[in-house]
Structure formats: structure tokens, C-alpha cells
Coordinates of C-alpha atoms and ligand atoms in Angstrom, one line a residue:
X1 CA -11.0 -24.6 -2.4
X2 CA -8.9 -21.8 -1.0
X3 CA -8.8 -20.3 2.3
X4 CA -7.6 -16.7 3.0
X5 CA -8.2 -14.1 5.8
X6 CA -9.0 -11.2 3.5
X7 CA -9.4 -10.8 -0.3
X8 CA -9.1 -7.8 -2.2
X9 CA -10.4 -7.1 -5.3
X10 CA -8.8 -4.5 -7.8
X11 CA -4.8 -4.2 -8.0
X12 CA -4.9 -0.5 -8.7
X13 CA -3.0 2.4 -6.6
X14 CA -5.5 2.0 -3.8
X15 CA -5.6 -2.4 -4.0
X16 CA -1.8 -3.0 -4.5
X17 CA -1.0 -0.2 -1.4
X18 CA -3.3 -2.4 1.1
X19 CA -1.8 -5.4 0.0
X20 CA 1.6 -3.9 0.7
X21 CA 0.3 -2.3 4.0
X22 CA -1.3 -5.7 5.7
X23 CA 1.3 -8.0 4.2
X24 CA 3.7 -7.4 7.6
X25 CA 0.8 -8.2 9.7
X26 CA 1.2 -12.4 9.3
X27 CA -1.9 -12.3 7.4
X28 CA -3.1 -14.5 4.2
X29 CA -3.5 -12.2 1.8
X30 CA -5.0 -12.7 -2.2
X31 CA -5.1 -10.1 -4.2
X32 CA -7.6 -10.4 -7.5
X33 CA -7.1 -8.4 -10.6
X34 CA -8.8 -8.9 -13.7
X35 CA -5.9 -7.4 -15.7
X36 CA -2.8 -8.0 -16.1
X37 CA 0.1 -7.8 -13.4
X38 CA 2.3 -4.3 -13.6
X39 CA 5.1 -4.4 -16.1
X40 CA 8.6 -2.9 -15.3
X41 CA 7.9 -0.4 -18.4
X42 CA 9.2 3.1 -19.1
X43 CA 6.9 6.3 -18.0
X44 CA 4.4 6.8 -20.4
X45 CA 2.5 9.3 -18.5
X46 CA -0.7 8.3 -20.1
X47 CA -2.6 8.8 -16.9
X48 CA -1.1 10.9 -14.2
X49 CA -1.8 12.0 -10.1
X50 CA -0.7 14.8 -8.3
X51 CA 0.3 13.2 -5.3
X52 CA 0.6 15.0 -1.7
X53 CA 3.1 15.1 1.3
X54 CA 0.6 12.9 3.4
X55 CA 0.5 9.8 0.3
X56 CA 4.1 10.4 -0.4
X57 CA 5.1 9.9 3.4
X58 CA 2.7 6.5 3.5
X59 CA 4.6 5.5 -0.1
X60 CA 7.6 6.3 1.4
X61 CA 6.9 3.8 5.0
X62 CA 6.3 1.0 2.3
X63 CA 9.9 1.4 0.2
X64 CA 7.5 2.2 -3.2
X65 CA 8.7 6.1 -3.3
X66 CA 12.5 6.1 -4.0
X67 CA 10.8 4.8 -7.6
X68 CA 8.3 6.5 -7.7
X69 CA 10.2 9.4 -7.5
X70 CA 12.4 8.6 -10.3
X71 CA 9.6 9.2 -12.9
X72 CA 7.9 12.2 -11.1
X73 CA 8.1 15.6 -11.3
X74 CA 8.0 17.8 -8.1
X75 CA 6.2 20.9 -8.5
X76 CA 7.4 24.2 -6.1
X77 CA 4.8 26.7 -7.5
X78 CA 1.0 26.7 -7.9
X79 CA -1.2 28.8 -10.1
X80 CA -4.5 28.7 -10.4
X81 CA -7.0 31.8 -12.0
X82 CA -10.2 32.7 -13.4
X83 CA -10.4 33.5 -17.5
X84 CA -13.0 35.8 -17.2
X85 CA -11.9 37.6 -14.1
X86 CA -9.1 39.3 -12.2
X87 CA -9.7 36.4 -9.7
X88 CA -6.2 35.1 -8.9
X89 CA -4.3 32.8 -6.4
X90 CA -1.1 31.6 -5.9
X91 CA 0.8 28.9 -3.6
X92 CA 4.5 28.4 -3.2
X93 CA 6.5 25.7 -1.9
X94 CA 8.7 28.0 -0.2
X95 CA 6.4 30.0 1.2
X96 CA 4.6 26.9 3.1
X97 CA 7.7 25.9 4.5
X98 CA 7.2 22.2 2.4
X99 CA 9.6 20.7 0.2
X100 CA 6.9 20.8 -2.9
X101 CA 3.7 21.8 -2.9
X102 CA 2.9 17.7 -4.5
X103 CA 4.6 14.9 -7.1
X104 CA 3.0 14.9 -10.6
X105 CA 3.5 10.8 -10.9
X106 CA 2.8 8.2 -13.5
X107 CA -0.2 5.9 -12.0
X108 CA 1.4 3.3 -13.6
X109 CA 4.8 3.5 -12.6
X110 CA 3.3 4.0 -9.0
X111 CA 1.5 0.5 -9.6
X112 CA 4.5 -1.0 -11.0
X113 CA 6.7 0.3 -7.7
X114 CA 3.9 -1.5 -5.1
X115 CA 3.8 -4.6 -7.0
X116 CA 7.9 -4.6 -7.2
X117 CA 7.4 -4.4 -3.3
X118 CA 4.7 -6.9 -2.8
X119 CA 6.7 -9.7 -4.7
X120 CA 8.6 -10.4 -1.4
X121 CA 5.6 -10.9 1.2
X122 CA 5.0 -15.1 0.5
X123 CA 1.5 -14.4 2.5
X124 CA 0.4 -12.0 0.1
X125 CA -0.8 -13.8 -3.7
X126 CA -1.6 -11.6 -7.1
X127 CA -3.6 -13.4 -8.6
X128 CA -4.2 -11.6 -12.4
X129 CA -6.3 -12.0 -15.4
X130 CA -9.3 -12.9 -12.8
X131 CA -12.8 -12.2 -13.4
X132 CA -15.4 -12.8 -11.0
X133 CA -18.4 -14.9 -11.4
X134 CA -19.7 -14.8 -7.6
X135 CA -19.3 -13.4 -4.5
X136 CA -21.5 -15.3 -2.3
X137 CA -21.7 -14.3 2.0
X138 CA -22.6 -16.1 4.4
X139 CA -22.4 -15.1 8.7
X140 CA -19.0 -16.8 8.5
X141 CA -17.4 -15.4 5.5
X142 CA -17.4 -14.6 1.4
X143 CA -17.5 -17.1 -1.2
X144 CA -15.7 -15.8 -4.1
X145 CA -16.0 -18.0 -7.3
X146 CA -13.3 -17.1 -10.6
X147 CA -11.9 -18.0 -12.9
X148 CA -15.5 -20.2 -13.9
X149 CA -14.3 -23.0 -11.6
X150 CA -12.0 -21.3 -8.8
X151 CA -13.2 -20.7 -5.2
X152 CA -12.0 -18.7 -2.6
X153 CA -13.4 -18.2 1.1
X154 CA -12.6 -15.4 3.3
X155 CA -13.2 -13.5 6.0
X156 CA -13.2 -10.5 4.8
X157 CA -13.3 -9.2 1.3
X158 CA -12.2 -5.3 0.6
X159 CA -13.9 -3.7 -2.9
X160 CA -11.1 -1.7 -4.4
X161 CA -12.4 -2.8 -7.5
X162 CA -12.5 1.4 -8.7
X163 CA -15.8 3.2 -10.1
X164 CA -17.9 0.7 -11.8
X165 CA -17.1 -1.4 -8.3
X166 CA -18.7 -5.4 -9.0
X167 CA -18.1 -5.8 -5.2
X168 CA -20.1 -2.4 -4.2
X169 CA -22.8 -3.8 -6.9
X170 CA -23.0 -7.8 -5.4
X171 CA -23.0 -6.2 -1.6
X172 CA -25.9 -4.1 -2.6
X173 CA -24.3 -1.2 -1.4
X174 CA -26.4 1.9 -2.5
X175 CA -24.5 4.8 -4.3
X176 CA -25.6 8.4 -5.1
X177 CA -24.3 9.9 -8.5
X178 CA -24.1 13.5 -10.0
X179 CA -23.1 14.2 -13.3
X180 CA -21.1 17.3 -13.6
X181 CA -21.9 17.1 -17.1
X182 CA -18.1 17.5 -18.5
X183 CA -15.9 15.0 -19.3
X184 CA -12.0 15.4 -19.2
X185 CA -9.7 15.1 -22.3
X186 CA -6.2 14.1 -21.1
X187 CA -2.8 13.8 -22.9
X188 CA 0.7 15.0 -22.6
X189 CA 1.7 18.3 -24.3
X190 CA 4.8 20.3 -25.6
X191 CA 4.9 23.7 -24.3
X192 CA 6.9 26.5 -26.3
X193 CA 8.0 28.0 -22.8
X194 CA 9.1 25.8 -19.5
X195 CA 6.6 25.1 -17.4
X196 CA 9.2 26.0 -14.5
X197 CA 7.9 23.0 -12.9
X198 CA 4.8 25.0 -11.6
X199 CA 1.3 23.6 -11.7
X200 CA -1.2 25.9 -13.3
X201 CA -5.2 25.8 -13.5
X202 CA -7.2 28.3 -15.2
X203 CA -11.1 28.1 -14.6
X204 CA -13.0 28.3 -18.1
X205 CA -16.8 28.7 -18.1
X206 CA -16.7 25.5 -19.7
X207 CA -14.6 23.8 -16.9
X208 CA -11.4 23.8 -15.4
X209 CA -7.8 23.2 -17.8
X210 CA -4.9 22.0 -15.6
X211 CA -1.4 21.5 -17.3
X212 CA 0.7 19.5 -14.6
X213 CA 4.6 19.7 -15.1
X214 CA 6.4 16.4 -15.9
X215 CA 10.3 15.9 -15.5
X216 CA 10.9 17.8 -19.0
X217 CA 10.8 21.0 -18.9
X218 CA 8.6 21.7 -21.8
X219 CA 6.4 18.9 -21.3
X220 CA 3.0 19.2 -19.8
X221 CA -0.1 16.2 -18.7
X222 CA -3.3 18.4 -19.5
X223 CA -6.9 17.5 -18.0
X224 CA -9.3 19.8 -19.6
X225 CA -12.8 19.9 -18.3
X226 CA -15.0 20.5 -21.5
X227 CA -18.7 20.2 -21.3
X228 CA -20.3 16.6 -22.3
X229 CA -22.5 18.2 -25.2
X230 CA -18.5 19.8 -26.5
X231 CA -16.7 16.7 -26.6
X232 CA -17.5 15.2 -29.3
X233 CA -16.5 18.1 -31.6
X234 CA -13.1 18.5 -29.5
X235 CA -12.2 15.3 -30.0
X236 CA -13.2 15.4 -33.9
X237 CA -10.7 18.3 -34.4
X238 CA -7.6 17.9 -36.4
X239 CA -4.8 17.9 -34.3
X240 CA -3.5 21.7 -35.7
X241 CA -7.1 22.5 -34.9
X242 CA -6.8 21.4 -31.5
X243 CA -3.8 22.5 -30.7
X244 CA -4.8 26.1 -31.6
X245 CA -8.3 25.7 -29.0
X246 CA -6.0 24.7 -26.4
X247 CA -3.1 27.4 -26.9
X248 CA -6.5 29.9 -26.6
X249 CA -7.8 28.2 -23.6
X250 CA -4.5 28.0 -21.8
X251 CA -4.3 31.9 -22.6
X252 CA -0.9 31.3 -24.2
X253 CA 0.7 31.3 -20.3
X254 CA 3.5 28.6 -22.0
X255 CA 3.6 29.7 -25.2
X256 CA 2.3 27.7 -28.0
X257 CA 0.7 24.4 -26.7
X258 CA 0.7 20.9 -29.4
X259 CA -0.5 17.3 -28.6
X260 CA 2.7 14.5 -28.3
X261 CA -0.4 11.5 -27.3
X262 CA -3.6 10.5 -28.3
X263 CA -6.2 12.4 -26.5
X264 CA -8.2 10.2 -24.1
X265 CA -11.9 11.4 -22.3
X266 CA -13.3 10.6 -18.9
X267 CA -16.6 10.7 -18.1
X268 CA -16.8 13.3 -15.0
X269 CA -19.5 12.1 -12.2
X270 CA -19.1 12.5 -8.5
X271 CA -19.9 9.1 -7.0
X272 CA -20.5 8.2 -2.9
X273 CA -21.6 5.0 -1.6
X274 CA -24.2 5.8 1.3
X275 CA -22.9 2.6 2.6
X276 CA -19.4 1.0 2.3
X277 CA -19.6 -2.0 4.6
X278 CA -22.4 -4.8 4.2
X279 CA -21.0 -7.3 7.1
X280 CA -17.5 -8.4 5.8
X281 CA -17.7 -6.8 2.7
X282 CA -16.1 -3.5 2.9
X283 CA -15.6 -0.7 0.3
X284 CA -12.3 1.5 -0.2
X285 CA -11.0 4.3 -2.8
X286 CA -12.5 4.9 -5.9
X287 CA -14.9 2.0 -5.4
X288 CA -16.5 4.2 -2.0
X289 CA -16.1 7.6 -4.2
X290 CA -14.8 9.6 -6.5
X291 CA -14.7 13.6 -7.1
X292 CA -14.0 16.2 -9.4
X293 CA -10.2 16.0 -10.8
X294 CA -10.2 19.7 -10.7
X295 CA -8.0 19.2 -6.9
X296 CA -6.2 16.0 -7.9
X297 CA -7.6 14.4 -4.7
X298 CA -9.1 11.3 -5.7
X299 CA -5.9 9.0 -5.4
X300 CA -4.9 10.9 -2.4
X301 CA -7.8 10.0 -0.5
X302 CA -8.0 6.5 -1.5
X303 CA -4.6 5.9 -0.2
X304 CA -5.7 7.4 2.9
X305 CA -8.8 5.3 2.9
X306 CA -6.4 2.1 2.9
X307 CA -4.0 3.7 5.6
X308 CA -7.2 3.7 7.7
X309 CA -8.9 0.3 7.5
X310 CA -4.6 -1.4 7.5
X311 CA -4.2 0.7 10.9
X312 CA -7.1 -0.7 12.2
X313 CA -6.8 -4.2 11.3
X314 CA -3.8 -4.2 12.7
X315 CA -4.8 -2.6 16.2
X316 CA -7.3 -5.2 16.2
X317 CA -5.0 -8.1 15.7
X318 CA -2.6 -5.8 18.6
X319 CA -5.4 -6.4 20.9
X320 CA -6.2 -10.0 19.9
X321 CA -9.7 -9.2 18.9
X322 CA -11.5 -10.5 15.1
X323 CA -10.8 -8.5 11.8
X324 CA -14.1 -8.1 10.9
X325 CA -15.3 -6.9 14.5
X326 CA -18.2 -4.9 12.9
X327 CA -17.7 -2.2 15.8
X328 CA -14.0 -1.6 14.0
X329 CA -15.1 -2.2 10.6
X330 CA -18.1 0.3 11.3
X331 CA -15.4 2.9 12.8
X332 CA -13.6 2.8 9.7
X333 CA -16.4 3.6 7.7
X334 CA -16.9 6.8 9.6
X335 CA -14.0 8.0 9.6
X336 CA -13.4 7.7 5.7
X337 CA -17.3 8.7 5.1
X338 CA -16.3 12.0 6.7
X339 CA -12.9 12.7 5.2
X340 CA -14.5 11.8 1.9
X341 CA -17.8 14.1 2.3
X342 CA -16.0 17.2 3.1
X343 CA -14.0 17.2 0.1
X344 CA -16.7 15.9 -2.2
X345 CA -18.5 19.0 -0.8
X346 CA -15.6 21.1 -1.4
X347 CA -15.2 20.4 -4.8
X348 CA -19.5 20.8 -5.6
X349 CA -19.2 24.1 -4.5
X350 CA -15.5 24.9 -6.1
X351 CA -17.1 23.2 -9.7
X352 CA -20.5 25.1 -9.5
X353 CA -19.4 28.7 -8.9
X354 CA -16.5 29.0 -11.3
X355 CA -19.1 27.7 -14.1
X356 CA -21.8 29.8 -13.0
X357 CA -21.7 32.8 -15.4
X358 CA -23.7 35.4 -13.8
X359 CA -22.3 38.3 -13.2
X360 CA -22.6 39.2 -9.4
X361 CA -21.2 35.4 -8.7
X362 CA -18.5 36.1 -10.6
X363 CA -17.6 39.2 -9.0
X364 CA -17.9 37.4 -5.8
X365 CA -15.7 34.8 -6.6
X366 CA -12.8 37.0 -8.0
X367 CA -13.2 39.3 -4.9
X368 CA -13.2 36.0 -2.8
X369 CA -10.3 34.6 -4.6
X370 CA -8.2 37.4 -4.1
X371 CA -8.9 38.3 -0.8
X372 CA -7.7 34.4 -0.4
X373 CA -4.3 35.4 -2.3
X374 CA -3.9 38.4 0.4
X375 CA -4.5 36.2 3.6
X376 CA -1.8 34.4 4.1
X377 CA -3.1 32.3 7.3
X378 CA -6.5 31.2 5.0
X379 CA -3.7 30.3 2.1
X380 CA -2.2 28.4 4.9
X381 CA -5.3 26.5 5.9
X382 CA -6.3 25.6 2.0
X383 CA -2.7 24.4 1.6
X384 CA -2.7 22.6 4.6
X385 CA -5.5 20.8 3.5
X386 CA -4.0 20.1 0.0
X387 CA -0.7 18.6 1.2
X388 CA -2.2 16.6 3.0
X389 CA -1.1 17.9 6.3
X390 CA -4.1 18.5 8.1
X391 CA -7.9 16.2 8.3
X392 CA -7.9 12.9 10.6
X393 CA -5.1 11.4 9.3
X394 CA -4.3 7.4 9.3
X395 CA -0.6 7.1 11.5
X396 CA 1.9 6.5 8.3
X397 CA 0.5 9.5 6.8
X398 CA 1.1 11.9 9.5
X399 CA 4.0 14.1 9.8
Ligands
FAD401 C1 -8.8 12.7 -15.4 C2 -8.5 12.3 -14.0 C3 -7.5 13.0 -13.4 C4 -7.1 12.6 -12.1 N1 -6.1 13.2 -11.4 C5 -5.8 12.9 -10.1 C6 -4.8 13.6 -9.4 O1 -4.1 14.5 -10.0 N2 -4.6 13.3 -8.1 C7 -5.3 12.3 -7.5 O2 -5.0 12.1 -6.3 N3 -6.3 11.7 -8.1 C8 -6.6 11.9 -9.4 N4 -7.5 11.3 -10.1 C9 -8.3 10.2 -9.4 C10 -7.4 8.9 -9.4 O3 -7.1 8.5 -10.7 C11 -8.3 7.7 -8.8 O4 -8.9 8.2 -7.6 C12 -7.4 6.5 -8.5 O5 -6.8 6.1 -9.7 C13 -8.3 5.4 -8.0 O6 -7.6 4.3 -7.6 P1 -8.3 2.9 -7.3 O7 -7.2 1.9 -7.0 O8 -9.4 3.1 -6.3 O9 -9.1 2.5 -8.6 P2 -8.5 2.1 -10.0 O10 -7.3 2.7 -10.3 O11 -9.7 2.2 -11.0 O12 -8.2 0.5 -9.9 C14 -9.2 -0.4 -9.8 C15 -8.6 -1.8 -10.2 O13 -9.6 -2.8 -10.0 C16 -9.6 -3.6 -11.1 N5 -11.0 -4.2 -11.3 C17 -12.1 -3.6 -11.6 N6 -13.1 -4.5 -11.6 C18 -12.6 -5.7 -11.2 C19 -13.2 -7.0 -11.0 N7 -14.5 -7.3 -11.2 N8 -12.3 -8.0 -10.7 C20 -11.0 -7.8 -10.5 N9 -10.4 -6.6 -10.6 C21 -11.2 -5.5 -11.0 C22 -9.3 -2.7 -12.3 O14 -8.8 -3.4 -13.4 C23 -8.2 -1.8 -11.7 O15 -6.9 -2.4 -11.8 C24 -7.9 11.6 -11.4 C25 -8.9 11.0 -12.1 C26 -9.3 11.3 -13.4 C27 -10.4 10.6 -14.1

């Protein structure tokens, strides 16, 4: 048997960056992943996050960035419009006084760059190729059985085991679920025109398309929002097929559009646990929540999530007091819970009134929009808020 002060489960962006964060902190530390460890590979941009000034200063603290970097592509310009109205906004690096506006980055070369970093802490163990047959507590700590005849005790044990969470499930934490009935189709794309390393989205009534630059010039990641009942037939197209729907949808703003990877769907639902701690089982990232891509937040705020409950841990260990002090544990909860609500809100009310299709909303919204466009000090506030540069922010994040 195995004793550690805090498991985590899941080695995704959200798992690997709290290892990194607590590993300093004279901690034992085991990390479980069922798959397999990061491999030093080449950027295949298969899946792709636009990261923001508040995850790239945290990533930055922990020596991951410099890498991360290498593969990303910084974006100075921001588009975003309505196709079936004069509603138009745009943001500028520039302008907001910030060195980009985010990083378009490769998830898994940002996996790849906290695992290169975690090899050095001997406190912290990645374990891989793990699957879970129990998680067992008791008042004094978790039980974790793997592996069929492995068993690990902790103290505390932190779910960033991603949507379909097994931890959030064996806690009995309950979760509310929407479906925003679309699913997102995502693959990297040749542009005819440079993208001029500007991120564009153009609201469809069908759902949002957003082609995200990458380091070449004429190479785009899209994430198009297409309804559930269409995706079927969009995926079933021939590729010339395809290409043509897309070039249409995009309103030929690069050019001719054509596919360079498979396409790949995602089911869309926005998912909140009403609950993320159950004693000393505590919930983080996409295992708490998850939103609408249509604002690339979701990786953003799980790295915050992890900032959070790392800074508090360690203020607790400052002041000699227990890890999983239910008052701290409890304030970390709160203080995600909120952070995550207003932008789950957000992005209902962003999702619902760009597909609603009557006319007097949509003349709202265009009139909205562009009365946005024309005030710089609310352009300000929204941008602010998508750097990362304003909220409650966890101490490594702030500016
Ligand atoms: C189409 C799309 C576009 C997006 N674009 C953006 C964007 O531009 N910007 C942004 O900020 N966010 C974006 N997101 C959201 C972002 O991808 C997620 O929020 C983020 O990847 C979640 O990280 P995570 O570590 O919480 O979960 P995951 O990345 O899902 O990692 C969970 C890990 O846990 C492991 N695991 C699962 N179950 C177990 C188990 N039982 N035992 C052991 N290990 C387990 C998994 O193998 C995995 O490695 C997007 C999401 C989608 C779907």
C-alpha cells in the first residue's frame, strides 16, 4: 500500500499544471492517468486553445511557456460578426495596450511542456496507463484501488479527470447539463489568403465558425458549431463538398477554405457540478464544468481553477494548518463556483441570441454589437475580461 498526501486524477492541461504548481510545496504527490504519458512529438494541432494573458503568466511562473510558445501562434487582431446582420465588433492588440490579444496553442504540446517540467520534482509520481477500480473514503482519507490490485491512500484526492469525471461520479457529486444541441467539427485548414494572424468568428444561425490562426500564415484550426440534427450529413460530405460549405459559411473572408486533417466532432453540453467538494474529494477544470467553445474559455478557467486550490493549499501549509481544512477547501469552491457561473451565464446568453432568428432580436443584437464596437471603455471591460486581466484572480495569474 501506498501513502500520499494528495492524488490527482487526470494528467490533462488542468492535472499536469497542479502537479507542477504543488510539487515546490514538499508535498507527496501522485498523479494517475489512464493514458499514456506526453510524448516529445511535433505540433499536430489536432486540438487547439486559445490561451489568455492571465494562463500564459501562470505557464510562464512554472518554466512550461518558453515551449509552449515555440508551437503557438500569437494573435494581435480579433474579429468577430453576425452573417445575417450589419452586427460587427472588433478588438486589437494594440489598441488594449497588451502584447496579443491570446496564444492559439497545441493542447498537446502544452501537456507535453508540463510533463517535461514535472520530471524534476522526485515528490511528484506519474503514474500512466491507470484505470480505476475504486475510490473508497473514509473520515481519514481516500482509498484508491488501480491497476486491479494497486492501492493508494490519501488525504486528499483532486478530480481533474475532465467531462465524463469518474471521481465527480464515485463522490456523488450532482451535475446539471444543457445541451446546446450542436456539436463542433474541428480540423486544421489552408486558407487562399493569410489569416494575418487575426482570430475571426462569424455567428451563423446554425452556430458560431471560428478559424484560429496557427504559426503559418495560411493555415487555420476551425471549430464550427453546426446543429446536432446537421452533423451527420456534414461529416458525410466529400471533402470538395465540404470544403465548398465551409468557404460559404466563412463568407470567403480568407479566400478559398480546404481541409489538410480529418475532421473530428464534439458533443456541445454545458456541464456544472452543483457541488465540487464531498469531504476530501474535490473537483477542478473540466471535471467541475465546461462551456460553450464559442469564447475559448474552458482551459482558461480550469487553469485558474488549479491556481486557486495550489494557492490555498499552500497558505494553509504557510500557517501550519491541515490541507483538507474543510473551511479552506469550502473557500475554494466558492470562489471557482463563482468565476465559473458568470461565464457559463455569459456564454447561455451569447449562444441563445445569435441563434435566435427572429427579427426584432436580431436587430437588437446588431444594434447592441455595434454600439459595443463604438464604446471603447465597454470594449475595454469585455477585453479585460477575455485576457484574463480582470475577475478574482489566483496570485500567479495576476498582473
Ligand atoms: C471544440 C473545443 C474547442 C475548445 N477551445 C478552447 C479554447 O480555445 N480555449 C480554451 O481555454 N478552452 C477551449 N476548450 C476547452 C478545453 O479544451 C478544456 O476546457 C480543457 O482541455 C480541459 O482540460 P482538463 O485537464 O480539465 O480535462 P481533459 O483535457 O479532458 O483531461 C482529463 C484527463 O483525465 C484523464 N482521465 C479521464 N478519466 C480518467 C480516469 N478514470 N482515470 C485516470 N485518468 C482519467 C483523461 O485521459 C485526460 O488526460 C475547447 C473545447 C472544445 C471541445
Amino acid at each position: 500500500m501506498q501513502n500520499t498526501d494528495i492524488t490527482i486524477v487526470g494528467a490533462g492541461s488542468a492535472g499536469l499544471t497542479l502537479a507542477l504548481l504543488l510539487a515546490p510545496l514538499n508535498l507527496n504527490v501522485v498523479l494517475l492517468e489512464q493514458g499514456n504519458a506526453p510524448e516529445i512529438t511535433d505540433a499536430k494541432y489536432q486540438r487547439v486553445s486559445a490561451l489568455n494573458l492571465a494562463s500564459k503568466r501562470l505557464l510562464v511562473h512554472l518554466g512550461a511557456w518558453s515551449s509552449i510558445e515555440k508551437t503557438a501562434a500569437a494573435y494581435q487582431d480579433m474579429q468577430v460578426w453576425d452573417s445575417d446582420s450589419f452586427a460587427k465588433i472588433a478588438f486589437n492588440a494594440k489598441a488594449e495596450r497588451v502584447e496579443a490579444l491570446g496564444w492559439i496553442c497545441d493542447n498537446e504540446q502544452i501537456r507535453q511542456a508540463l510533463y517535461q517540467q514535472l520530471k524534476s520534482h522526485a515528490n511528484v509520481s506519474c503514474q500512466f496507463n491507470c484505470s480505476i477500480n475504486s475510490l473508497v473514503q473514509s473520515d481519514r482519507e481516500v482509498l484508491i484501488n488501480y491497476n486491479q490490485q494497486q492501492l493508494l491512500l490519501s488525504r486528499l484526492v483532486v478530480g481533474a479527470d475532465g467531462i465524463h469525471s469518474l471521481v465527480r461520479k464515485t463522490a456523488q457529486l450532482p451535475q446539471v447539463h444543457r445541451h446546446y444541441n450542436q456539436q463542433a467539427l474541428v480540423a486544421t485548414i489552408k486558407t487562399e489568403q493569410p489569416h494575418q494572424a487575426t482570430a475571426r468568428q462569424i455567428f451563423l444561425p446554425g452556430g458560431p465558425l471560428a478559424l484560429l490562426p496557427l504559426p503559418d500564415p495560411h493555415l487555420c484550426s476551425i471549430v464550427w458549431s453546426v446543429p446536432a440534427a446537421d452533423t451527420a450529413a456534414k461529416l458525410a460530405l466529400a471533402e470538395t463538398d465540404f470544403n465548398h460549405a465551409l468557404t460559404a459559411a466563412s463568407q470567403s473572408i480568407l479566400g478559398v477554405l480546404t481541409l489538410q486533417t480529418p475532421l473530428r466532432n464534439f458533443e456541445l453540453q454545458m456541464r456544472y457540478a452543483s457541488q465540487w467538494l464531498n469531504q476530501r474529494i474535490v473537483l477542478v477544470a473540466d471535471a467541475a464544468h465546461s462551456v460553450h467553445p464559442l469564447a475559448g474559455q474552458g482551459m482558461n478557467l480550469g487553469l485558474m481553477d488549479v491556481a486557486a486550490l495550489a494557492q490555498l493549499i499552500e497558505q494553509q501549509l504557510i500557517a501550519g494548518k491541515d490541507i483538507t481544512e474543510q473551511r479552506m477547501l469550502r473557500q475554494y469552491e466558492r470562489w471557482r463556483k463563482a468565476e465559473a457561473q458568470s461565464l457559463i451565464v455569459a456564454m447561455e446568453a451569447f449562444n441563445r441570441a445569435f441563434s435566435n432568428k427572429q427579427p426584432l432580436l436580431k436587430l437588437i443584437r446588431a444594434v447592441g454589437m455595434t454600439g459595443v464596437d463604438k464604446a471603447p471603455w465597454l470594449k475595454q471591460k469585455i477585453m479585460a475580461a477575455a485576457l484574463g486581466n480582470s475577475g478574482d484572480l489566483p496570485q500567479l495569474a495576476k498582473l
